Short mmCIF file of C-alpha atoms in Angstrom, two decimals:
data_model
loop_
_atom_site.label_atom_id
_atom_site.label_comp_id
_atom_site.label_asym_id
_atom_site.label_seq_id
_atom_site.Cartn_x
_atom_site.Cartn_y
_atom_site.Cartn_z
CA MET K 1 128.28 105.93 101.24
CA THR K 2 129.73 104.42 104.41
CA THR K 3 133.38 103.80 105.16
CA SER K 4 134.79 100.98 107.23
CA PRO K 5 136.76 101.84 110.36
CA PRO K 6 140.53 101.94 109.97
CA SER K 7 142.31 98.65 110.47
CA SER K 8 145.10 98.16 113.00
CA THR K 9 147.59 98.28 110.10
CA ASP K 10 146.20 101.67 109.01
CA ARG K 11 146.60 102.94 112.55
CA ASP K 12 150.21 101.75 112.64
CA ARG K 13 150.88 103.68 109.45
CA ASP K 14 149.10 106.73 110.84
CA LEU K 15 151.53 106.91 113.74
CA TRP K 16 154.54 106.24 111.53
CA ARG K 17 153.50 109.36 109.60
CA HIS K 18 152.70 111.38 112.74
CA ALA K 19 155.74 113.68 113.03
CA ASP K 20 155.01 114.89 116.55
CA PHE K 21 154.45 111.38 117.89
CA LEU K 22 157.74 110.30 116.29
CA ARG K 23 159.50 113.14 118.13
CA LEU K 24 157.90 112.11 121.41
CA TRP K 25 158.86 108.51 120.68
CA ALA K 26 162.47 109.47 119.90
CA ALA K 27 162.68 111.44 123.14
CA GLN K 28 161.30 108.54 125.15
CA ALA K 29 163.47 105.90 123.46
CA ILE K 30 166.85 107.46 124.30
CA SER K 31 165.95 108.66 127.79
CA ALA K 32 164.50 105.22 128.61
CA PHE K 33 167.87 103.66 127.76
CA GLY K 34 169.80 106.15 129.87
CA SER K 35 167.47 105.92 132.84
CA ARG K 36 168.07 102.15 133.04
CA ILE K 37 171.73 102.89 133.63
CA THR K 38 171.00 105.13 136.61
CA ARG K 39 168.30 102.78 137.93
CA THR K 40 170.86 99.96 137.90
CA ALA K 41 173.71 102.14 139.14
CA LEU K 42 172.17 103.77 142.23
CA PRO K 43 171.75 100.61 144.33
CA ILE K 44 175.12 99.33 143.07
CA ILE K 45 176.73 102.57 144.25
CA ALA K 46 175.14 101.99 147.65
CA VAL K 47 176.03 98.27 147.88
CA ILE K 48 179.44 98.08 146.17
CA THR K 49 180.95 101.60 146.16
CA LEU K 50 179.67 102.85 149.53
CA HIS K 51 179.21 99.45 151.28
CA GLN K 52 175.73 100.18 152.64
CA SER K 53 173.40 97.67 154.37
CA GLU K 54 170.07 96.29 153.07
CA ALA K 55 168.26 98.76 155.30
CA ALA K 56 170.14 101.64 153.66
CA VAL K 57 169.32 100.28 150.19
CA GLY K 58 165.66 100.08 151.19
CA LEU K 59 165.82 103.68 152.42
CA LEU K 60 167.41 104.74 149.12
CA ALA K 61 164.60 103.04 147.22
CA ALA K 62 162.01 104.78 149.38
CA VAL K 63 163.45 108.28 149.13
CA GLN K 64 163.38 108.03 145.36
CA LEU K 65 159.61 107.73 145.66
CA VAL K 66 158.56 109.93 148.61
CA PRO K 67 159.14 113.37 146.98
CA GLY K 68 157.15 112.22 143.97
CA ILE K 69 154.17 111.46 146.20
CA PHE K 70 154.04 114.97 147.61
CA LEU K 71 154.74 116.50 144.20
CA ALA K 72 151.92 114.45 142.68
CA MET K 73 149.47 115.90 145.20
CA LEU K 74 150.43 119.37 143.99
CA ALA K 75 150.94 118.65 140.31
CA GLY K 76 147.66 117.16 139.09
CA GLY K 77 145.88 120.48 138.62
CA LEU K 78 149.07 122.06 137.25
CA VAL K 79 149.24 119.37 134.57
CA ASP K 80 145.55 119.72 133.60
CA ARG K 81 145.74 123.52 133.47
CA GLY K 82 149.30 123.97 132.24
CA ARG K 83 151.31 123.36 129.08
CA LYS K 84 152.16 119.69 129.27
CA ARG K 85 155.06 119.74 126.82
CA ARG K 86 156.78 122.48 128.80
CA ILE K 87 156.42 120.46 132.01
CA LEU K 88 157.94 117.42 130.30
CA ILE K 89 160.95 119.45 129.11
CA VAL K 90 161.60 121.01 132.53
CA SER K 91 161.40 117.57 134.16
CA ASP K 92 164.02 116.23 131.75
CA LEU K 93 166.43 119.12 132.38
CA ILE K 94 166.13 118.78 136.16
CA ARG K 95 166.95 115.08 135.93
CA ALA K 96 169.93 115.76 133.67
CA VAL K 97 171.49 118.18 136.18
CA LEU K 98 170.89 115.92 139.18
CA VAL K 99 172.24 112.75 137.59
CA GLY K 100 175.25 114.60 136.18
CA SER K 101 176.16 115.78 139.68
CA LEU K 102 177.00 112.20 140.67
CA THR K 103 179.69 112.04 138.01
CA VAL K 104 181.11 115.42 139.04
CA ALA K 105 181.22 114.41 142.71
CA SER K 106 182.92 111.13 141.83
CA LEU K 107 185.61 112.90 139.80
CA PHE K 108 186.38 115.12 142.81
CA HIS K 109 186.22 112.13 145.22
CA VAL K 110 183.47 113.65 147.35
CA LEU K 111 180.62 111.26 146.53
CA SER K 112 178.63 110.23 149.61
CA ILE K 113 175.51 108.24 150.40
CA LEU K 114 173.83 111.53 151.34
CA GLN K 115 174.31 112.88 147.82
CA VAL K 116 173.10 109.61 146.31
CA ILE K 117 169.94 109.84 148.44
CA VAL K 118 169.37 113.52 147.52
CA VAL K 119 169.87 112.80 143.81
CA GLY K 120 167.59 109.78 144.04
CA ALA K 121 164.91 111.89 145.70
CA GLY K 122 165.16 114.69 143.15
CA VAL K 123 165.18 112.39 140.15
CA GLY K 124 162.24 110.49 141.63
CA ALA K 125 160.22 113.68 142.00
CA ALA K 126 160.99 114.87 138.47
CA THR K 127 160.23 111.43 137.08
CA ALA K 128 156.87 111.37 138.88
CA LEU K 129 155.99 114.74 137.37
CA PHE K 130 157.07 113.53 133.93
CA GLN K 131 155.03 110.32 134.14
CA ILE K 132 151.88 112.09 135.35
CA THR K 133 152.16 114.60 132.53
CA ASP K 134 153.10 112.07 129.86
CA VAL K 135 149.99 109.91 130.37
CA ALA K 136 147.79 113.03 130.15
CA TYR K 137 149.66 114.41 127.11
CA LEU K 138 149.48 111.37 124.81
CA PRO K 139 145.67 111.43 124.24
CA ALA K 140 145.89 115.10 123.29
CA LEU K 141 148.83 114.43 120.97
CA ILE K 142 147.49 111.51 118.91
CA GLY K 143 143.73 111.23 119.59
CA ARG K 144 141.76 108.43 121.17
CA ARG K 145 141.58 105.81 118.41
CA ARG K 146 145.37 105.50 118.25
CA LEU K 147 145.95 105.31 122.00
CA ALA K 148 146.37 101.54 122.24
CA GLU K 149 148.87 101.57 119.36
CA GLY K 150 150.69 104.59 120.77
CA ASN K 151 150.99 103.04 124.23
CA ALA K 152 152.18 99.77 122.69
CA LYS K 153 154.87 101.56 120.67
CA LEU K 154 156.09 103.44 123.74
CA GLU K 155 156.13 100.24 125.79
CA THR K 156 158.04 98.52 122.98
CA THR K 157 160.89 101.01 123.24
CA GLU K 158 160.73 100.72 127.03
CA ALA K 159 161.21 96.99 126.49
CA VAL K 160 164.14 97.51 124.11
CA ALA K 161 165.67 99.88 126.68
CA GLU K 162 165.17 97.19 129.31
CA ILE K 163 167.08 94.76 127.10
CA THR K 164 169.99 97.05 126.25
CA GLY K 165 170.11 99.44 129.21
CA PRO K 166 170.82 97.17 132.20
CA ALA K 167 173.18 94.96 130.21
CA SER K 168 175.08 98.03 129.02
CA ALA K 169 174.94 99.40 132.55
CA GLY K 170 176.54 96.26 133.92
CA VAL K 171 179.40 96.48 131.43
CA LEU K 172 179.84 100.25 131.86
CA ILE K 173 179.69 100.05 135.64
CA GLY K 174 182.24 97.24 135.62
CA ALA K 175 184.56 99.27 133.36
CA LEU K 176 184.03 102.83 134.61
CA GLY K 177 182.35 102.49 137.96
CA ALA K 178 178.72 103.34 138.61
CA PRO K 179 179.23 107.07 139.36
CA LEU K 180 180.87 107.67 135.97
CA ALA K 181 178.47 105.48 133.98
CA VAL K 182 175.44 107.58 134.91
CA VAL K 183 176.65 110.53 132.82
CA ILE K 184 175.09 108.72 129.84
CA ASP K 185 171.70 109.06 131.52
CA ALA K 186 172.26 112.80 131.99
CA ALA K 187 172.95 113.13 128.26
CA SER K 188 169.83 111.11 127.42
CA TYR K 189 167.63 113.53 129.37
CA VAL K 190 169.09 116.46 127.45
CA TRP K 191 168.33 114.63 124.19
CA SER K 192 164.77 114.02 125.36
CA ALA K 193 164.28 117.71 126.17
CA VAL K 194 165.55 118.72 122.73
CA MET K 195 163.23 116.32 120.90
CA LEU K 196 160.21 117.38 122.97
CA GLY K 197 161.07 120.98 122.14
CA ARG K 198 160.70 120.13 118.43
CA ILE K 199 157.07 119.03 118.75
CA ARG K 200 155.07 121.47 116.62
CA GLY K 201 151.46 120.80 117.61
CA ARG K 202 149.82 123.46 119.77
CA GLU K 203 148.03 122.37 122.92
CA PRO K 204 144.45 123.63 123.06
CA THR K 205 143.53 126.21 125.66
CA ARG K 206 141.68 124.53 128.50
CA ARG K 207 138.04 125.60 128.69
CA ARG K 208 136.36 125.84 132.06
CA ASP K 209 132.73 125.14 131.31
CA ALA K 210 131.41 121.74 132.34
CA ALA K 211 130.23 120.81 128.86
CA ALA K 212 133.62 121.36 127.25
CA ASP K 213 135.65 120.10 130.19
CA PRO K 214 134.18 117.13 132.11
CA GLY K 215 136.70 117.79 134.86
CA ALA K 216 134.96 121.07 135.63
CA ALA K 217 131.85 119.24 136.78
CA LEU K 218 133.92 117.25 139.25
CA GLU K 219 135.58 120.45 140.44
CA ALA K 220 132.21 122.04 141.03
CA SER K 221 131.32 119.34 143.56
CA ALA K 222 134.48 119.91 145.62
CA SER K 223 134.35 121.99 148.77
CA ALA K 224 134.37 125.68 147.88
CA SER K 225 136.44 126.53 150.94
CA ALA K 226 139.24 124.06 150.17
CA VAL K 227 142.51 125.26 148.74
CA ARG K 228 143.11 124.46 145.09
CA THR K 229 145.69 121.78 145.80
CA GLY K 230 143.43 119.83 148.11
CA ARG K 231 140.52 120.23 145.74
CA ASP K 232 142.58 119.00 142.80
CA PHE K 233 143.66 115.93 144.72
CA ARG K 234 140.09 115.13 145.76
CA VAL K 235 138.95 115.60 142.16
CA GLY K 236 141.56 113.06 141.06
CA LEU K 237 140.59 110.58 143.76
CA ALA K 238 136.89 110.97 142.94
CA ALA K 239 137.59 110.38 139.24
CA VAL K 240 139.66 107.25 139.88
CA PHE K 241 137.69 105.53 142.62
CA GLY K 242 134.32 106.69 141.34
CA ASN K 243 134.87 104.99 137.98
CA PRO K 244 133.80 101.31 138.00
CA LEU K 245 136.37 100.40 135.33
CA VAL K 246 139.39 102.24 136.74
CA ARG K 247 138.80 101.50 140.44
CA PRO K 248 139.51 97.72 140.23
CA VAL K 249 142.72 98.29 138.27
CA ILE K 250 144.12 100.85 140.71
CA SER K 251 143.08 98.79 143.74
CA SER K 252 144.94 95.84 142.22
CA LEU K 253 147.99 97.98 141.50
CA MET K 254 148.07 99.19 145.10
CA MET K 255 148.26 95.59 146.30
CA TRP K 256 150.78 94.78 143.57
CA SER K 257 152.91 97.66 144.91
CA VAL K 258 153.54 95.71 148.10
CA THR K 259 155.54 93.20 146.09
CA GLY K 260 157.01 96.07 144.09
CA GLY K 261 158.37 97.71 147.24
CA PHE K 262 160.06 94.49 148.35
CA PHE K 263 161.44 94.05 144.85
CA ILE K 264 163.08 97.48 144.51
CA ALA K 265 164.52 97.29 148.03
CA LEU K 266 165.82 93.72 148.06
CA TYR K 267 166.32 92.47 144.50
CA THR K 268 169.76 94.05 144.00
CA PRO K 269 171.32 92.95 147.32
CA PHE K 270 169.64 89.54 146.99
CA CYS K 271 171.22 88.95 143.58
CA LEU K 272 174.62 90.45 144.38
CA ARG K 273 175.12 89.11 147.90
CA GLU K 274 172.95 86.02 148.27
CA ILE K 275 173.26 84.52 144.80
CA GLY K 276 176.69 86.02 144.10
CA LEU K 277 176.13 87.69 140.72
CA SER K 278 178.74 90.09 139.41
CA GLU K 279 177.66 93.58 138.33
CA ALA K 280 177.91 92.60 134.65
CA THR K 281 175.92 89.38 135.11
CA PHE K 282 173.33 91.25 137.14
CA GLY K 283 172.90 93.73 134.28
CA VAL K 284 172.44 90.91 131.78
CA ILE K 285 169.84 89.22 134.01
CA VAL K 286 167.84 92.43 134.29
CA ALA K 287 168.12 92.91 130.53
CA MET K 288 166.27 89.63 130.04
CA GLY K 289 163.23 91.44 131.42
CA GLY K 290 163.40 93.72 128.42
CA ILE K 291 162.98 90.78 126.06
CA GLY K 292 159.94 89.72 128.04
CA SER K 293 158.63 93.29 128.05
CA LEU K 294 159.02 93.49 124.29
CA ALA K 295 156.85 90.41 123.90
CA GLY K 296 154.35 91.75 126.43
CA ALA K 297 153.89 95.02 124.55
CA VAL K 298 152.59 93.00 121.59
CA LEU K 299 150.96 90.17 123.50
CA GLY K 300 148.59 92.32 125.55
CA ARG K 301 146.62 93.73 122.63
CA GLY K 302 146.49 90.35 120.89
CA LEU K 303 145.14 88.62 123.99
CA ALA K 304 142.63 91.42 124.55
CA ARG K 305 141.22 90.91 121.05
CA ARG K 306 140.79 87.19 121.68
CA LEU K 307 139.90 87.01 125.38
CA GLY K 308 138.62 90.51 126.09
CA VAL K 309 140.20 93.36 128.03
CA GLY K 310 139.08 92.25 131.50
CA PRO K 311 140.08 88.56 131.25
CA THR K 312 143.46 89.59 129.81
CA LEU K 313 144.09 91.99 132.71
CA ILE K 314 143.25 89.26 135.22
CA ALA K 315 145.33 86.56 133.52
CA SER K 316 148.32 88.88 133.03
CA ALA K 317 148.31 89.90 136.70
CA ILE K 318 148.11 86.31 137.94
CA LEU K 319 150.91 85.08 135.68
CA SER K 320 153.25 88.01 136.28
CA LEU K 321 152.96 87.81 140.07
CA THR K 322 153.32 84.03 140.06
CA PHE K 323 156.57 84.20 138.11
CA THR K 324 157.88 86.73 140.66
CA LEU K 325 158.22 83.79 143.07
CA PHE K 326 161.01 82.45 140.84
CA VAL K 327 163.32 84.99 142.51
CA PRO K 328 163.31 83.43 146.01
CA ILE K 329 163.12 79.97 144.44
CA ALA K 330 166.40 80.75 142.64
CA ALA K 331 168.25 80.82 145.96
CA SER K 332 167.37 77.15 146.45
CA GLY K 333 168.90 76.13 143.13
CA THR K 334 171.40 73.28 143.41
CA SER K 335 173.77 74.86 140.89
CA TYR K 336 174.76 78.32 139.75
CA ALA K 337 173.24 77.61 136.32
CA MET K 338 169.91 76.63 137.90
CA LYS K 339 169.89 79.84 139.92
CA LEU K 340 170.51 81.87 136.76
CA GLY K 341 167.76 79.93 135.00
CA PHE K 342 165.14 80.87 137.59
CA LEU K 343 166.22 84.52 137.57
CA ILE K 344 166.11 84.67 133.77
CA ALA K 345 162.70 82.94 133.68
CA HIS K 346 161.35 85.50 136.14
CA GLN K 347 162.61 88.40 134.05
CA LEU K 348 161.36 86.97 130.76
CA LEU K 349 157.93 85.76 131.85
CA GLY K 350 157.17 88.05 134.77
CA ASP K 351 157.98 91.21 132.80
CA CYS K 352 156.16 89.91 129.72
CA PHE K 353 152.84 89.65 131.50
CA ALA K 354 153.46 92.77 133.59
CA VAL K 355 153.87 94.89 130.46
CA SER K 356 150.86 93.19 128.87
CA PHE K 357 148.91 94.37 131.92
CA ILE K 358 150.38 97.89 131.84
CA VAL K 359 149.55 98.56 128.18
CA LEU K 360 145.92 97.67 128.72
CA ALA K 361 145.61 99.31 132.15
CA VAL K 362 147.00 102.66 130.97
CA THR K 363 144.86 102.64 127.83
CA LEU K 364 141.79 101.78 129.91
CA ARG K 365 142.20 104.77 132.20
CA GLN K 366 143.01 107.08 129.30
CA THR K 367 139.74 106.15 127.61
CA ALA K 368 137.48 105.63 130.65
CA LEU K 369 138.34 108.91 132.41
CA PRO K 370 137.42 112.41 131.17
CA ARG K 371 140.31 114.08 129.38
CA GLY K 372 139.91 117.25 131.43
CA VAL K 373 140.70 115.42 134.67
CA LEU K 374 143.41 113.01 133.46
CA GLY K 375 146.28 114.94 135.03
CA ARG K 376 144.63 114.99 138.45
CA ALA K 377 143.59 111.35 138.14
CA ASN K 378 147.14 110.34 137.21
CA ALA K 379 148.44 112.29 140.21
CA ALA K 380 146.00 110.53 142.54
CA ILE K 381 146.97 107.15 141.10
CA HIS K 382 150.65 107.97 141.59
CA VAL K 383 150.09 108.95 145.22
CA CYS K 384 148.09 105.81 146.00
CA THR K 385 150.34 103.27 144.32
CA THR K 386 153.67 104.91 145.12
CA GLY K 387 152.66 105.50 148.72
CA VAL K 388 152.22 101.76 149.16
CA LEU K 389 155.51 101.21 147.31
CA VAL K 390 157.40 103.49 149.71
CA ILE K 391 155.98 101.91 152.86
CA SER K 392 156.68 98.47 151.47
CA ALA K 393 160.28 99.31 150.48
CA VAL K 394 161.12 100.71 153.92
CA ALA K 395 159.46 97.73 155.61
CA ALA K 396 161.34 95.34 153.31
CA GLY K 397 164.75 96.75 154.24
CA ALA K 398 163.95 96.68 157.96
CA LEU K 399 162.43 93.20 157.75
CA ALA K 400 165.42 91.82 155.85
CA SER K 401 167.79 93.15 158.52
CA TRP K 402 165.62 91.60 161.24
CA ILE K 403 164.57 88.17 159.95
CA GLY K 404 166.92 87.70 157.01
CA ILE K 405 166.63 88.59 153.34
CA HIS K 406 165.42 85.12 152.21
CA VAL K 407 162.34 85.13 154.43
CA ALA K 408 161.62 88.78 153.67
CA VAL K 409 161.74 88.18 149.90
CA TRP K 410 159.42 85.16 150.15
CA GLY K 411 156.88 87.01 152.29
CA GLY K 412 156.87 90.22 150.27
CA PHE K 413 156.66 88.56 146.88
CA ALA K 414 153.95 86.11 147.89
CA THR K 415 151.75 88.90 149.26
CA GLY K 416 151.30 90.30 145.75
CA LEU K 417 149.29 87.24 144.73
CA ILE K 418 146.29 88.89 146.39
CA ALA K 419 146.29 91.68 143.76
CA PRO K 420 144.41 89.87 140.93
CA ILE K 421 141.38 89.38 143.19
CA PHE K 422 140.58 93.11 142.90
CA LEU K 423 140.26 92.74 139.11
CA TRP K 424 137.36 90.29 139.30
CA PRO K 425 134.67 92.97 138.58
CA LEU K 426 136.27 93.41 135.11
CA ARG K 427 135.93 89.75 134.12
CA ARG K 428 133.17 90.52 131.57
CA LEU K 429 134.80 93.64 130.06
CA ARG K 430 135.39 92.83 126.40
CA GLU K 431 136.45 96.13 124.82
CA MET K 432 137.82 99.53 125.77
CA PRO K 433 135.12 102.13 126.56
CA ALA K 434 134.42 104.86 124.02
CA GLY K 435 135.68 107.57 126.39
CA ASP K 436 135.03 111.28 126.12
CA LEU K 437 137.44 111.78 123.23
CA GLY K 438 135.09 110.37 120.66
CA SER K 439 135.78 107.85 117.99
CA GLY K 440 137.92 109.85 115.66
CA GLU K 441 140.76 112.27 116.11
CA SER K 442 138.95 114.43 118.62
CA GLY K 443 141.37 115.55 121.23
CA ALA K 444 144.48 115.53 119.04
CA LEU K 445 146.71 118.59 119.26
CA ALA K 446 146.02 121.42 116.91
CA PRO K 447 148.49 121.65 114.02
CA PRO K 448 151.18 124.31 114.22
CA ALA K 449 150.34 127.80 113.08
CA THR K 450 152.18 127.28 109.80
CA ASP K 451 153.26 124.02 108.24
CA ALA K 452 156.09 125.74 106.45
CA SER K 453 158.13 125.84 109.64
CA VAL K 454 158.04 122.08 110.11
CA ALA K 455 161.37 120.50 109.34
#
């Protein structure tokens, strides 16, 4: 007797009954909300509280990313060989302490741009470690066949956080000031650590033979004389750029990061100084991106079923990057309402198709790459994409100070339109690959030693 494969509705119900995934989801949901407050607050602290220039804001954006690049080069092997849940918890606690220090310094009137930069750098490094680990942990937690649904659910709460977080941040920053508002983010990281600590599933011990761990075969080809860190990084690079499905996506993301660097460096001063938004209005505008992201988390999988994975990736990239141009176009609006309309349209439509792309891109690499090398591959991806982001952010701040912010925004945002070209090799990809996790629940975490201890 044969059985039909589970429907998408069955998979939804599976995850609603998956206690450990629900704990991970609860951790992510609250910390995602809090992190939006700090993400919104840091450049506002620099621009409004400390009266820094565009170049300084660009530097702040860059230093939030640089430590994560170096950490990623060291962390890939640690993630693959270590206990991923423990790494996630430690990352959360580090971020809680660092973000909380801004509030303490503000209360004692000793807050400086140097501390903001140091906190930004530390939080950036811990966030990079968390993200690298999180992408490698999810396949082990829920198994391969539920990955698309799991990623979509996580992106949905990211979208809800994008709706509520920046808008709340704008109101809180206007009422309390940015340094005091970020204490909510510190509390959200503590919550996340507590919920992650309640996950009961036991991570399997990593086996070193090539048959059980596909990453071991890649390790075997690395130079025997190289130190482990260098070998791990080369293993990650080989996995990413040696895979014909993953390579086009990451190459596209690297080009996309050029626009991303200009965005993180110049978007806040552009909106606050050039268009004249208040902090509260700025938060509401950013929150509109959350509504678009919420739609994108659902839209991506639906489009992939109808058009295929590859065509959906290409279309999503083209549309998202095209709508990014609405930001510089907004400055040419003949009325304040028209300017707001362009900014809102960018957030709604640009973020919608960006998240549609992200859900599919992350699922693709989780299924196309061997599970045993996912941590190192994620680290290599982080280094490659974030490295471009850092260079672009620093260049954006310097360029804006030299030729003016309007021209810099136009040039940086338009450059990203090259990114979809790299996705062309995927135009005939219809479905996700089977991956090394198998078709069932292979790869899911082992259950706890005793079910009686589960709350």
